C-alpha atoms as a printed R data frame, in Angstrom:
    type eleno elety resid chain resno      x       y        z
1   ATOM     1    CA   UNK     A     1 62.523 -32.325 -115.562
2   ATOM     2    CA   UNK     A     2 59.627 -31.372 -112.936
3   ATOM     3    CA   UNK     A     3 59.027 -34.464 -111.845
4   ATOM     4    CA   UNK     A     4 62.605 -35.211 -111.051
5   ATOM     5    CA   UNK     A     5 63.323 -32.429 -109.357
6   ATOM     6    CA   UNK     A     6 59.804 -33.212 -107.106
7   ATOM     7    CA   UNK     A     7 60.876 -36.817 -107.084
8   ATOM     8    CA   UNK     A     8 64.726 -35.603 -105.519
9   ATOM     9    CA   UNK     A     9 62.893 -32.576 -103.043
10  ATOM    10    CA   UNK     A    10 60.555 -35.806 -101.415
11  ATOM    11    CA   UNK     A    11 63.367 -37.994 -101.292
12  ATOM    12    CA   UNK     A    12 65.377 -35.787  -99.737
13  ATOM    13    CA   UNK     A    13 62.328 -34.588  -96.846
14  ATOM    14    CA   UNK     A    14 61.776 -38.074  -96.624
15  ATOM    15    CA   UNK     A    15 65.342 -39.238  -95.633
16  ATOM    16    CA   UNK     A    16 66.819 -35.554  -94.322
17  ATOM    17    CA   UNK     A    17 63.349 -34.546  -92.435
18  ATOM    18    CA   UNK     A    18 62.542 -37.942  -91.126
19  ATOM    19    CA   UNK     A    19 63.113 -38.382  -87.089
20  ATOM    20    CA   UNK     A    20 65.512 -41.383  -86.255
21  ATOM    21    CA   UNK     A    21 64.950 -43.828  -83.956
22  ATOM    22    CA   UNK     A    22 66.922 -47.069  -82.769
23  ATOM    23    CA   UNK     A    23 68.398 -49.924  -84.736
24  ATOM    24    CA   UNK     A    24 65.908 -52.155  -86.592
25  ATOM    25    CA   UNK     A    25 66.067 -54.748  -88.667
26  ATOM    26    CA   UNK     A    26 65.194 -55.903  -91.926
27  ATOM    27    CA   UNK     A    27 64.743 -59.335  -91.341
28  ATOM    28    CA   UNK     A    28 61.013 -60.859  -92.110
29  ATOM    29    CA   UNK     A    29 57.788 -59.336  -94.547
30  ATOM    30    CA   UNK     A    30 57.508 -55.871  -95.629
31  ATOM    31    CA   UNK     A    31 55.783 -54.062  -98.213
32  ATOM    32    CA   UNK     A    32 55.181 -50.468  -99.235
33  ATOM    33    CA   UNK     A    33 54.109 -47.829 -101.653
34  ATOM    34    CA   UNK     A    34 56.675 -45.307 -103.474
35  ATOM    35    CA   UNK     A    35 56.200 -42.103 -106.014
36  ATOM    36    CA   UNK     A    36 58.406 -42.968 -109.046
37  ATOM    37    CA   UNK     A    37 59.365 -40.703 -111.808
38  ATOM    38    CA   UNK     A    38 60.614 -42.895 -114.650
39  ATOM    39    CA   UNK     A    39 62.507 -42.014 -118.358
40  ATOM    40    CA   UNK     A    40 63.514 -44.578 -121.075
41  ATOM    41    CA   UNK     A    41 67.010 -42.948 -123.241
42  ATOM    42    CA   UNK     A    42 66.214 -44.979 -126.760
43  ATOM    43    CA   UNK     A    43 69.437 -45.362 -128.555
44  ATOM    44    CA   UNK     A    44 69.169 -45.112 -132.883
45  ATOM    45    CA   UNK     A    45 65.644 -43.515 -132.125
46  ATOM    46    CA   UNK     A    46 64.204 -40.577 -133.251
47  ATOM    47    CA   UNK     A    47 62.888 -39.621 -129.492
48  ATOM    48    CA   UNK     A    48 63.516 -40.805 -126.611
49  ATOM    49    CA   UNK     A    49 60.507 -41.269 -123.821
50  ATOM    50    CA   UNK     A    50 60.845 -38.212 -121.583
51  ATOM    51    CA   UNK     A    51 60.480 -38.093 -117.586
52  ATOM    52    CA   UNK     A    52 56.923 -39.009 -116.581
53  ATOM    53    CA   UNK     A    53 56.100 -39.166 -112.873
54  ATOM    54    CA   UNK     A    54 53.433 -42.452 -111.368
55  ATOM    55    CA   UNK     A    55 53.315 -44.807 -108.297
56  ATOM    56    CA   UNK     A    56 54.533 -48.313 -107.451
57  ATOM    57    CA   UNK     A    57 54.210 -50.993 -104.845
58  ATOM    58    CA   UNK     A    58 56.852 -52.908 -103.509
59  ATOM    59    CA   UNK     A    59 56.925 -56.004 -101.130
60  ATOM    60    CA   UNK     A    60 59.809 -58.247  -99.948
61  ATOM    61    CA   UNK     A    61 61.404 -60.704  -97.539
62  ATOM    62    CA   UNK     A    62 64.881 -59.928  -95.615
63  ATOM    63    CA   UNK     A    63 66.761 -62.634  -95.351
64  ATOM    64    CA   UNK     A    64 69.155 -60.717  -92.793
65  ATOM    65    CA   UNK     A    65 70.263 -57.498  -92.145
66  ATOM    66    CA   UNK     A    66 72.345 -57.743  -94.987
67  ATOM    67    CA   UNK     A    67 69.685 -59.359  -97.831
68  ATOM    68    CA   UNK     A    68 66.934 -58.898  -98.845
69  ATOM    69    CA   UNK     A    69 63.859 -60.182 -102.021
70  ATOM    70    CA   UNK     A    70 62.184 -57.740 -103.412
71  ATOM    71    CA   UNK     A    71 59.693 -57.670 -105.944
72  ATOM    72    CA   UNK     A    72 58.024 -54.153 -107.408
73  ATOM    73    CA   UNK     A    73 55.905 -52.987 -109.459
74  ATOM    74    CA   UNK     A    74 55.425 -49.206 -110.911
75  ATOM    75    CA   UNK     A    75 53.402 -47.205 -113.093
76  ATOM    76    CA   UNK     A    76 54.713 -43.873 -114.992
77  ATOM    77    CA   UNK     A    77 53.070 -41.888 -117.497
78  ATOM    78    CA   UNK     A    78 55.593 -40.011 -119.863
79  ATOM    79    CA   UNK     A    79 54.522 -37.417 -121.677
80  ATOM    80    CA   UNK     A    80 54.128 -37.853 -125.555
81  ATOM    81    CA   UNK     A    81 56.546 -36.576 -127.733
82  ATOM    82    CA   UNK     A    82 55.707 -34.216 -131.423
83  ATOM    83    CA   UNK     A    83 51.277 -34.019 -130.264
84  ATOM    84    CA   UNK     A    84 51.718 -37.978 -129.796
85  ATOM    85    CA   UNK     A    85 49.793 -39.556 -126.781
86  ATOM    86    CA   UNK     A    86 51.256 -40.032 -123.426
87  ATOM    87    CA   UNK     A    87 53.246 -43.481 -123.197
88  ATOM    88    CA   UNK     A    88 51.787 -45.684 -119.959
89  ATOM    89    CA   UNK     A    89 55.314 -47.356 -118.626
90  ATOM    90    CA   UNK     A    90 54.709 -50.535 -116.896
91  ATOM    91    CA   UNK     A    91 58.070 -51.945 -114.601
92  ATOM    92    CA   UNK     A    92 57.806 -55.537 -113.084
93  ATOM    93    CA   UNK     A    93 60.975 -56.064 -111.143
94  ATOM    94    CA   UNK     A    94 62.654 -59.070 -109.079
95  ATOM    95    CA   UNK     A    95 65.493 -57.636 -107.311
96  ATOM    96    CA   UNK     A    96 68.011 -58.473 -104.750
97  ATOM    97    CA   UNK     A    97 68.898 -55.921 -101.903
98  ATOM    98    CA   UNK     A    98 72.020 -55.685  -99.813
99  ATOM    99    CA   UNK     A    99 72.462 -53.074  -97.024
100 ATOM   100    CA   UNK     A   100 76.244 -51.306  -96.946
101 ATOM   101    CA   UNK     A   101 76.410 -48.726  -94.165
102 ATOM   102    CA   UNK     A   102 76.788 -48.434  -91.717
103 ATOM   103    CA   UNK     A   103 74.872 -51.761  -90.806
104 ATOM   104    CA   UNK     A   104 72.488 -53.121  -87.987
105 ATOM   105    CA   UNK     A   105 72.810 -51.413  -85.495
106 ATOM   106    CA   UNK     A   106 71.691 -48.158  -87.336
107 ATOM   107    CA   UNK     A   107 68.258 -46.758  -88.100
108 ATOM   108    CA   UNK     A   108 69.612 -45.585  -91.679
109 ATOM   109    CA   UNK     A   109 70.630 -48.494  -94.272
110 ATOM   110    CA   UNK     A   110 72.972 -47.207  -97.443
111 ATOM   111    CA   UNK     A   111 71.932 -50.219 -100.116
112 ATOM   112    CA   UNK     A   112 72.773 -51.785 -103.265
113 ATOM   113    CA   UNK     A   113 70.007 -53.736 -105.821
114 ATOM   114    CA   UNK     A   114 69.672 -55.679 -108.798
115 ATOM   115    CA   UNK     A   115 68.223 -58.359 -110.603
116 ATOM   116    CA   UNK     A   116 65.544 -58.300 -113.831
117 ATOM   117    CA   UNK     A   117 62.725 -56.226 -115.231
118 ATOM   118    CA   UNK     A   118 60.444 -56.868 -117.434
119 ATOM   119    CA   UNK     A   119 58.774 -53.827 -119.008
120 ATOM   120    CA   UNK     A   120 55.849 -52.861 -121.408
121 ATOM   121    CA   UNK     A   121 54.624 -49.026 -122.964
122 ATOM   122    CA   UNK     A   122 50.809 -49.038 -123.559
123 ATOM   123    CA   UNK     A   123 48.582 -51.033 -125.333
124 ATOM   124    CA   UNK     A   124 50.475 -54.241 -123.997
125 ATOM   125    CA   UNK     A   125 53.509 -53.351 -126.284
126 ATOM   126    CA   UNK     A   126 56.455 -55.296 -124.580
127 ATOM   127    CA   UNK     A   127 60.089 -54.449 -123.898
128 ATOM   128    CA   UNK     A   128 61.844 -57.180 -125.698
129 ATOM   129    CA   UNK     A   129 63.200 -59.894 -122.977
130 ATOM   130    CA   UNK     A   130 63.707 -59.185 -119.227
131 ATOM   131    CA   UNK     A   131 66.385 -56.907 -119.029
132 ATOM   132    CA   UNK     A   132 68.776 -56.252 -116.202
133 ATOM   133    CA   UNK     A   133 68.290 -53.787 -113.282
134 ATOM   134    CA   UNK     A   134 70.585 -52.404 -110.970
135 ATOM   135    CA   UNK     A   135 70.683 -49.263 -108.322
136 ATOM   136    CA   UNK     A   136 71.343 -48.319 -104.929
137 ATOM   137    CA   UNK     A   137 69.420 -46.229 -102.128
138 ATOM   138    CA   UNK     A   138 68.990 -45.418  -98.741
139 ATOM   139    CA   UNK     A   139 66.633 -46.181  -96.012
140 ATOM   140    CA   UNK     A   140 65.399 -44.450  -92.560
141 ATOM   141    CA   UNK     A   141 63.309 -46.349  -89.499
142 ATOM   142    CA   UNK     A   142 61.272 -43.727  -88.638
143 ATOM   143    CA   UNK     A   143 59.490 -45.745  -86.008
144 ATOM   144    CA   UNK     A   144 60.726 -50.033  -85.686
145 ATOM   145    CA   UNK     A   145 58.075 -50.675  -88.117
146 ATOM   146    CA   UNK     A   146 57.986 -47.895  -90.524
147 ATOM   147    CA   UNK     A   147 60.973 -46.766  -92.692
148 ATOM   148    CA   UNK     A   148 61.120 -43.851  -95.649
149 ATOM   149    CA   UNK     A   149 63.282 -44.649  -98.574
150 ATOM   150    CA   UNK     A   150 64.692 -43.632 -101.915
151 ATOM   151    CA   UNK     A   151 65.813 -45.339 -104.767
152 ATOM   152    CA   UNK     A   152 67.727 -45.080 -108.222
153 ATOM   153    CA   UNK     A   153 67.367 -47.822 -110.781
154 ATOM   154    CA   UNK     A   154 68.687 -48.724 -114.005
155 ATOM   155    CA   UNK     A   155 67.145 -50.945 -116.613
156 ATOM   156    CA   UNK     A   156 69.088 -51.693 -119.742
157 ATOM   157    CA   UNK     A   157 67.959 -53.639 -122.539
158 ATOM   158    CA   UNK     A   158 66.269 -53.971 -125.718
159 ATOM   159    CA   UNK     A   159 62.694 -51.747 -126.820
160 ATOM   160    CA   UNK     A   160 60.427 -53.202 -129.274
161 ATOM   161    CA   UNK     A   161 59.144 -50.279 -131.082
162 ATOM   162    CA   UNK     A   162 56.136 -48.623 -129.571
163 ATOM   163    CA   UNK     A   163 54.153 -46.618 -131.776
164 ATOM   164    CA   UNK     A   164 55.325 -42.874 -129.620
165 ATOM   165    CA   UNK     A   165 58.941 -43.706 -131.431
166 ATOM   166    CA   UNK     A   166 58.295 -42.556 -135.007
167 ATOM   167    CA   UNK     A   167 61.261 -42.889 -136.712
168 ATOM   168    CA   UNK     A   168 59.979 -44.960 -139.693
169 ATOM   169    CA   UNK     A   169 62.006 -48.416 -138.765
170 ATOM   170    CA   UNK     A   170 60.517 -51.687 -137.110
171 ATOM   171    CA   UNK     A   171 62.605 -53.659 -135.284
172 ATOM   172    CA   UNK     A   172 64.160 -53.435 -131.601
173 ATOM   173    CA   UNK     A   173 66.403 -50.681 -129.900
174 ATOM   174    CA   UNK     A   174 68.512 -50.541 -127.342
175 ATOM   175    CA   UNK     A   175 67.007 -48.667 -124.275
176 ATOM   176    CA   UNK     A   176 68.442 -47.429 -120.918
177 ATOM   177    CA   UNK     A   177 65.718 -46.962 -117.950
178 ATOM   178    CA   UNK     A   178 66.211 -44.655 -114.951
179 ATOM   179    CA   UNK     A   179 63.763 -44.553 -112.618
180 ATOM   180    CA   UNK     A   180 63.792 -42.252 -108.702
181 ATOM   181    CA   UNK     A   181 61.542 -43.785 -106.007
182 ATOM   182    CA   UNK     A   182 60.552 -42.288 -103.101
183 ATOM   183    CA   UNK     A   183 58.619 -44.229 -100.469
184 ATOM   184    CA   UNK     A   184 57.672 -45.911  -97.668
185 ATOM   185    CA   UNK     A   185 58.097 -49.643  -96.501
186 ATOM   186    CA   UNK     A   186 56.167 -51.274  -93.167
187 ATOM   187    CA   UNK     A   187 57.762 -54.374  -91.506
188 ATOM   188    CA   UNK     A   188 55.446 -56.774  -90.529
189 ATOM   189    CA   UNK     A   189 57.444 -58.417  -87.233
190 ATOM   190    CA   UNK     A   190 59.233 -54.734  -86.257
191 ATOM   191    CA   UNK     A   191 60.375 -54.855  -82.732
């Protein structure tokens, strides 16, 4: 619960604190960095995998001020449950980005996302499949090239057991994923 309440107080400096400057768009290459806290809910489990805090990359292409590619990548360590290790969380996504409000001619972008994840806990143990992802966020140009943002995803899909869920069963469960990002994203060709 810590580091979700840090991850919500940075979003919210990030987005609230940040000064605004004119329209920019999102068309062409950006990339970034972003502090996620991440927590898997492990339905027919014993435990689930509590809120651990990490760091991600991100990079993308907009296609328009409307859409944008955008593949990430994030680390979180959640703490063990019962004197069990900590669980390493590893979250590949390709997702697809569309800006709401209030549009291009606005430093501040209100957006929606989704697309697939893949997902493995330590030791290379893998998330069964590529499971679906979807969220929304918001974004600030702080400057034409630099923008702050925040992000809440879902992941839902299936969990091949790790060894952290000690329930006694093998097998697959299903498994929602929530992960908060707060970041920042640099556009190559900003005006």
């Amino acid at each position: 619960m810590k580091h979700l309440l840090s991850t919500v107080v940075i979003s919210s400096a990030l987005l609230v604190g940040a000064p605004s400057t004119a329209a920019q768009s999102t068309k062409g290459v950006f990339g970034g960095i972003q502090y996620v806290g991440s927590s898997v809910d492990v339905k027919s489990a014993a435990e689930d995998l509590q809120f651990g805090g990490g760091f991600g990359v991100h990079a993308g292409f907009g296609l328009s001020d409307t859409w944008s590619v955008l593949a990430n990548f994030d680390r979180s360590v959640l703490p063990g449950v019962k004197n069990t290790s900590d669980v390493t969380l590893s979250q590949y996504d390709a997702l697809l980005r569309m800006n709401l409000l209030p549009g291009a001619s606005s430093p501040f972008r209100v957006f929606l996302a989704a697309g697939a994840t893949a997902r493995t806990a330590n030791a290379g143990r893998d998330f069964e499949d590529i499971a679906p992802t979807g969220g929304a966020g918001a974004q600030l140009f702080v400057t034409s090239k630099i923008a702050v943002n925040g992000t809440a995803l879902w992941t839902f899909g299936k969990l091949t057991r790790a060894s952290q869920l000690r329930n006694g069963q093998e097998g697959q469960f299903e498994s929602t994923g929530t992960r908060v990002q707060a970041g920042v994203s640099l556009y190559l060709f900003g005006k």
